[in-house]
Amino acid sequence: QDIFYDKPKGYAKVVDDVAIVDTVNKLTIYGGKATYWDSTKYAEVVMNPLLIMVSDKDTRFLKSDKFLVKSLPDNSLPDSVYRIIKALGKVVFFRKDMQGHCDSLLYNTKDSTISFFVEPVLWSEGNQITADFMKAYTGEGNSIRRMDFDGNAFSIQMEDAINFNQIRGKSMVAFFTKGQLDKLDVKGNGQSVYYMRDEGVIAAVNKAESTDLTA
């Protein structure tokens, strides 16, 4: 609705119905206000910003108080750039098979990694996973293929109203197959509590401790 551009200073401001489109990485950032500095190749999007990333399996939505987008030359490809996108403040992300929140997030389109900072929480296929720091590795079609959970990693899954399967360790590595959580490797001080059923009824609980374990 309102566009201001100062060419000598390399400064631009757009207000109302803002959209920044990255066709290569299949993502769009919407917001109520955006500013851009040509000298630093930095864009800032505020006022209810929303990032939408299209993948082969589903569409990922990401909200925060502010988005910062930095464009950098990709020396491995001629006339190409990659982007570092920072989501700052009250970050919430959602897709059909995965949801979560954290305080801040960084997405690097060059290596297709997503880093989650400050009390991140992830929900996937009935599992809740927490850690001091999380990092996701995406593959073809923007689908997540692996996630690292570092520092006080903890996974919990409801078995019934009062019993919960639990896995804890210093760190965890989760592997995904077609968007589904498939395997969890625990490294350091591994502990697990798992309830076993007999004909649908909880019959026993298995507790285990090991330096490393795989679920």
mmCIF file of N, CA, C and O in Angstrom, residues 114-149:
data_model
loop_
_atom_site.group_PDB
_atom_site.id
_atom_site.type_symbol
_atom_site.label_atom_id
_atom_site.label_comp_id
_atom_site.label_asym_id
_atom_site.label_seq_id
_atom_site.Cartn_x
_atom_site.Cartn_y
_atom_site.Cartn_z
ATOM 1 N N ILE A 114 18.033 -25.695 10.360
ATOM 2 C CA ILE A 114 17.213 -24.820 11.181
ATOM 3 C C ILE A 114 17.657 -25.006 12.631
ATOM 4 O O ILE A 114 17.633 -26.124 13.151
ATOM 5 N N SER A 115 18.070 -23.922 13.293
ATOM 6 C CA SER A 115 18.532 -23.970 14.679
ATOM 7 C C SER A 115 17.495 -23.309 15.580
ATOM 8 O O SER A 115 16.992 -22.224 15.262
ATOM 9 N N PHE A 116 17.199 -23.964 16.722
ATOM 10 C CA PHE A 116 16.185 -23.490 17.661
ATOM 11 C C PHE A 116 16.871 -23.136 18.983
ATOM 12 O O PHE A 116 17.587 -23.959 19.553
ATOM 13 N N PHE A 117 16.613 -21.928 19.488
ATOM 14 C CA PHE A 117 17.307 -21.433 20.670
ATOM 15 C C PHE A 117 16.327 -21.100 21.800
ATOM 16 O O PHE A 117 15.204 -20.678 21.561
ATOM 17 N N VAL A 118 16.803 -21.279 23.043
ATOM 18 C CA VAL A 118 16.132 -20.879 24.291
ATOM 19 C C VAL A 118 14.839 -21.662 24.519
ATOM 20 O O VAL A 118 13.778 -21.336 23.989
ATOM 21 N N GLU A 119 14.950 -22.715 25.333
ATOM 22 C CA GLU A 119 13.820 -23.541 25.776
ATOM 23 C C GLU A 119 12.953 -24.024 24.618
ATOM 24 O O GLU A 119 11.724 -23.863 24.627
ATOM 25 N N PRO A 120 13.555 -24.628 23.601
ATOM 26 C CA PRO A 120 12.732 -25.137 22.497
ATOM 27 C C PRO A 120 11.939 -26.379 22.903
ATOM 28 O O PRO A 120 12.399 -27.201 23.699
ATOM 29 N N VAL A 121 10.749 -26.508 22.349
ATOM 30 C CA VAL A 121 9.879 -27.667 22.571
ATOM 31 C C VAL A 121 9.375 -28.135 21.211
ATOM 32 O O VAL A 121 8.960 -27.324 20.376
ATOM 33 N N LEU A 122 9.410 -29.452 21.005
ATOM 34 C CA LEU A 122 8.954 -30.043 19.748
ATOM 35 C C LEU A 122 7.919 -31.116 20.036
ATOM 36 O O LEU A 122 8.092 -31.932 20.942
ATOM 37 N N TRP A 123 6.816 -31.128 19.264
ATOM 38 C CA TRP A 123 5.820 -32.193 19.323
ATOM 39 C C TRP A 123 5.766 -32.873 17.971
ATOM 40 O O TRP A 123 5.653 -32.212 16.940
ATOM 41 N N SER A 124 5.863 -34.205 17.969
ATOM 42 C CA SER A 124 5.815 -34.964 16.721
ATOM 43 C C SER A 124 5.273 -36.359 16.998
ATOM 44 O O SER A 124 5.819 -37.089 17.840
ATOM 45 N N GLU A 125 4.207 -36.723 16.306
ATOM 46 C CA GLU A 125 3.642 -38.062 16.391
ATOM 47 C C GLU A 125 3.418 -38.508 17.842
ATOM 48 O O GLU A 125 3.773 -39.624 18.234
ATOM 49 N N GLY A 126 2.845 -37.641 18.662
ATOM 50 C CA GLY A 126 2.547 -37.991 20.042
ATOM 51 C C GLY A 126 3.718 -37.880 20.986
ATOM 52 O O GLY A 126 3.582 -38.161 22.174
ATOM 53 N N ASN A 127 4.883 -37.480 20.482
ATOM 54 C CA ASN A 127 6.072 -37.300 21.322
ATOM 55 C C ASN A 127 6.303 -35.825 21.612
ATOM 56 O O ASN A 127 6.138 -34.976 20.725
ATOM 57 N N GLN A 128 6.685 -35.519 22.842
ATOM 58 C CA GLN A 128 7.159 -34.176 23.191
ATOM 59 C C GLN A 128 8.637 -34.287 23.510
ATOM 60 O O GLN A 128 9.040 -35.087 24.353
ATOM 61 N N ILE A 129 9.461 -33.471 22.836
ATOM 62 C CA ILE A 129 10.910 -33.512 23.033
ATOM 63 C C ILE A 129 11.389 -32.121 23.413
ATOM 64 O O ILE A 129 11.038 -31.127 22.755
ATOM 65 N N THR A 130 12.192 -32.058 24.480
ATOM 66 C CA THR A 130 12.784 -30.802 24.911
ATOM 67 C C THR A 130 14.297 -30.968 25.013
ATOM 68 O O THR A 130 14.813 -32.080 25.179
ATOM 69 N N ALA A 131 15.010 -29.853 24.928
ATOM 70 C CA ALA A 131 16.469 -29.831 25.063
ATOM 71 C C ALA A 131 16.902 -28.379 25.197
ATOM 72 O O ALA A 131 16.117 -27.450 24.976
ATOM 73 N N ASP A 132 18.160 -28.180 25.555
ATOM 74 C CA ASP A 132 18.681 -26.817 25.634
ATOM 75 C C ASP A 132 18.807 -26.184 24.246
ATOM 76 O O ASP A 132 18.637 -24.976 24.082
ATOM 77 N N PHE A 133 19.098 -27.024 23.239
ATOM 78 C CA PHE A 133 19.289 -26.537 21.872
ATOM 79 C C PHE A 133 18.866 -27.623 20.894
ATOM 80 O O PHE A 133 19.106 -28.807 21.127
ATOM 81 N N MET A 134 18.216 -27.226 19.805
ATOM 82 C CA MET A 134 17.798 -28.167 18.773
ATOM 83 C C MET A 134 18.269 -27.684 17.410
ATOM 84 O O MET A 134 18.355 -26.482 17.156
ATOM 85 N N LYS A 135 18.566 -28.643 16.531
ATOM 86 C CA LYS A 135 18.944 -28.306 15.163
ATOM 87 C C LYS A 135 18.336 -29.316 14.214
ATOM 88 O O LYS A 135 18.454 -30.532 14.426
ATOM 89 N N ALA A 136 17.670 -28.827 13.179
ATOM 90 C CA ALA A 136 17.013 -29.692 12.196
ATOM 91 C C ALA A 136 17.771 -29.625 10.872
ATOM 92 O O ALA A 136 18.252 -28.563 10.454
ATOM 93 N N TYR A 137 17.848 -30.776 10.203
ATOM 94 C CA TYR A 137 18.477 -30.878 8.894
ATOM 95 C C TYR A 137 17.397 -31.276 7.898
ATOM 96 O O TYR A 137 16.776 -32.338 8.039
ATOM 97 N N THR A 138 17.154 -30.416 6.925
ATOM 98 C CA THR A 138 16.111 -30.698 5.948
ATOM 99 C C THR A 138 16.732 -31.224 4.667
ATOM 100 O O THR A 138 17.890 -30.957 4.345
ATOM 101 N N GLY A 139 15.927 -31.974 3.948
ATOM 102 C CA GLY A 139 16.399 -32.561 2.708
ATOM 103 C C GLY A 139 15.591 -32.090 1.528
ATOM 104 O O GLY A 139 15.044 -30.978 1.525
ATOM 105 N N GLU A 140 15.502 -32.926 0.525
ATOM 106 C CA GLU A 140 14.777 -32.570 -0.690
ATOM 107 C C GLU A 140 13.315 -32.285 -0.372
ATOM 108 O O GLU A 140 12.671 -33.003 0.385
ATOM 109 N N GLY A 141 12.806 -31.203 -0.938
ATOM 110 C CA GLY A 141 11.417 -30.844 -0.700
ATOM 111 C C GLY A 141 11.173 -30.214 0.649
ATOM 112 O O GLY A 141 10.034 -30.141 1.115
ATOM 113 N N ASN A 142 12.237 -29.760 1.339
ATOM 114 C CA ASN A 142 12.140 -29.110 2.653
ATOM 115 C C ASN A 142 11.619 -30.041 3.744
ATOM 116 O O ASN A 142 11.172 -29.581 4.797
ATOM 117 N N SER A 143 11.684 -31.341 3.543
ATOM 118 C CA SER A 143 11.259 -32.286 4.573
ATOM 119 C C SER A 143 12.397 -32.522 5.562
ATOM 120 O O SER A 143 13.572 -32.557 5.187
ATOM 121 N N ILE A 144 12.068 -32.658 6.855
ATOM 122 C CA ILE A 144 13.083 -32.884 7.895
ATOM 123 C C ILE A 144 13.545 -34.335 7.852
ATOM 124 O O ILE A 144 12.726 -35.260 7.881
ATOM 125 N N ARG A 145 14.865 -34.534 7.783
ATOM 126 C CA ARG A 145 15.418 -35.891 7.749
ATOM 127 C C ARG A 145 16.131 -36.256 9.045
ATOM 128 O O ARG A 145 16.297 -37.434 9.355
ATOM 129 N N ARG A 146 16.542 -35.231 9.826
ATOM 130 C CA ARG A 146 17.265 -35.498 11.073
ATOM 131 C C ARG A 146 17.154 -34.282 11.983
ATOM 132 O O ARG A 146 17.066 -33.152 11.522
ATOM 133 N N MET A 147 17.142 -34.545 13.307
ATOM 134 C CA MET A 147 17.186 -33.458 14.277
ATOM 135 C C MET A 147 18.133 -33.817 15.403
ATOM 136 O O MET A 147 18.150 -34.965 15.869
ATOM 137 N N ASP A 148 18.944 -32.844 15.837
ATOM 138 C CA ASP A 148 19.841 -33.007 16.982
ATOM 139 C C ASP A 148 19.259 -32.273 18.188
ATOM 140 O O ASP A 148 18.773 -31.137 18.056
ATOM 141 N N PHE A 149 19.325 -32.929 19.359
ATOM 142 C CA PHE A 149 18.859 -32.335 20.607
ATOM 143 C C PHE A 149 20.030 -32.372 21.587
ATOM 144 O O PHE A 149 20.447 -33.443 22.022
#
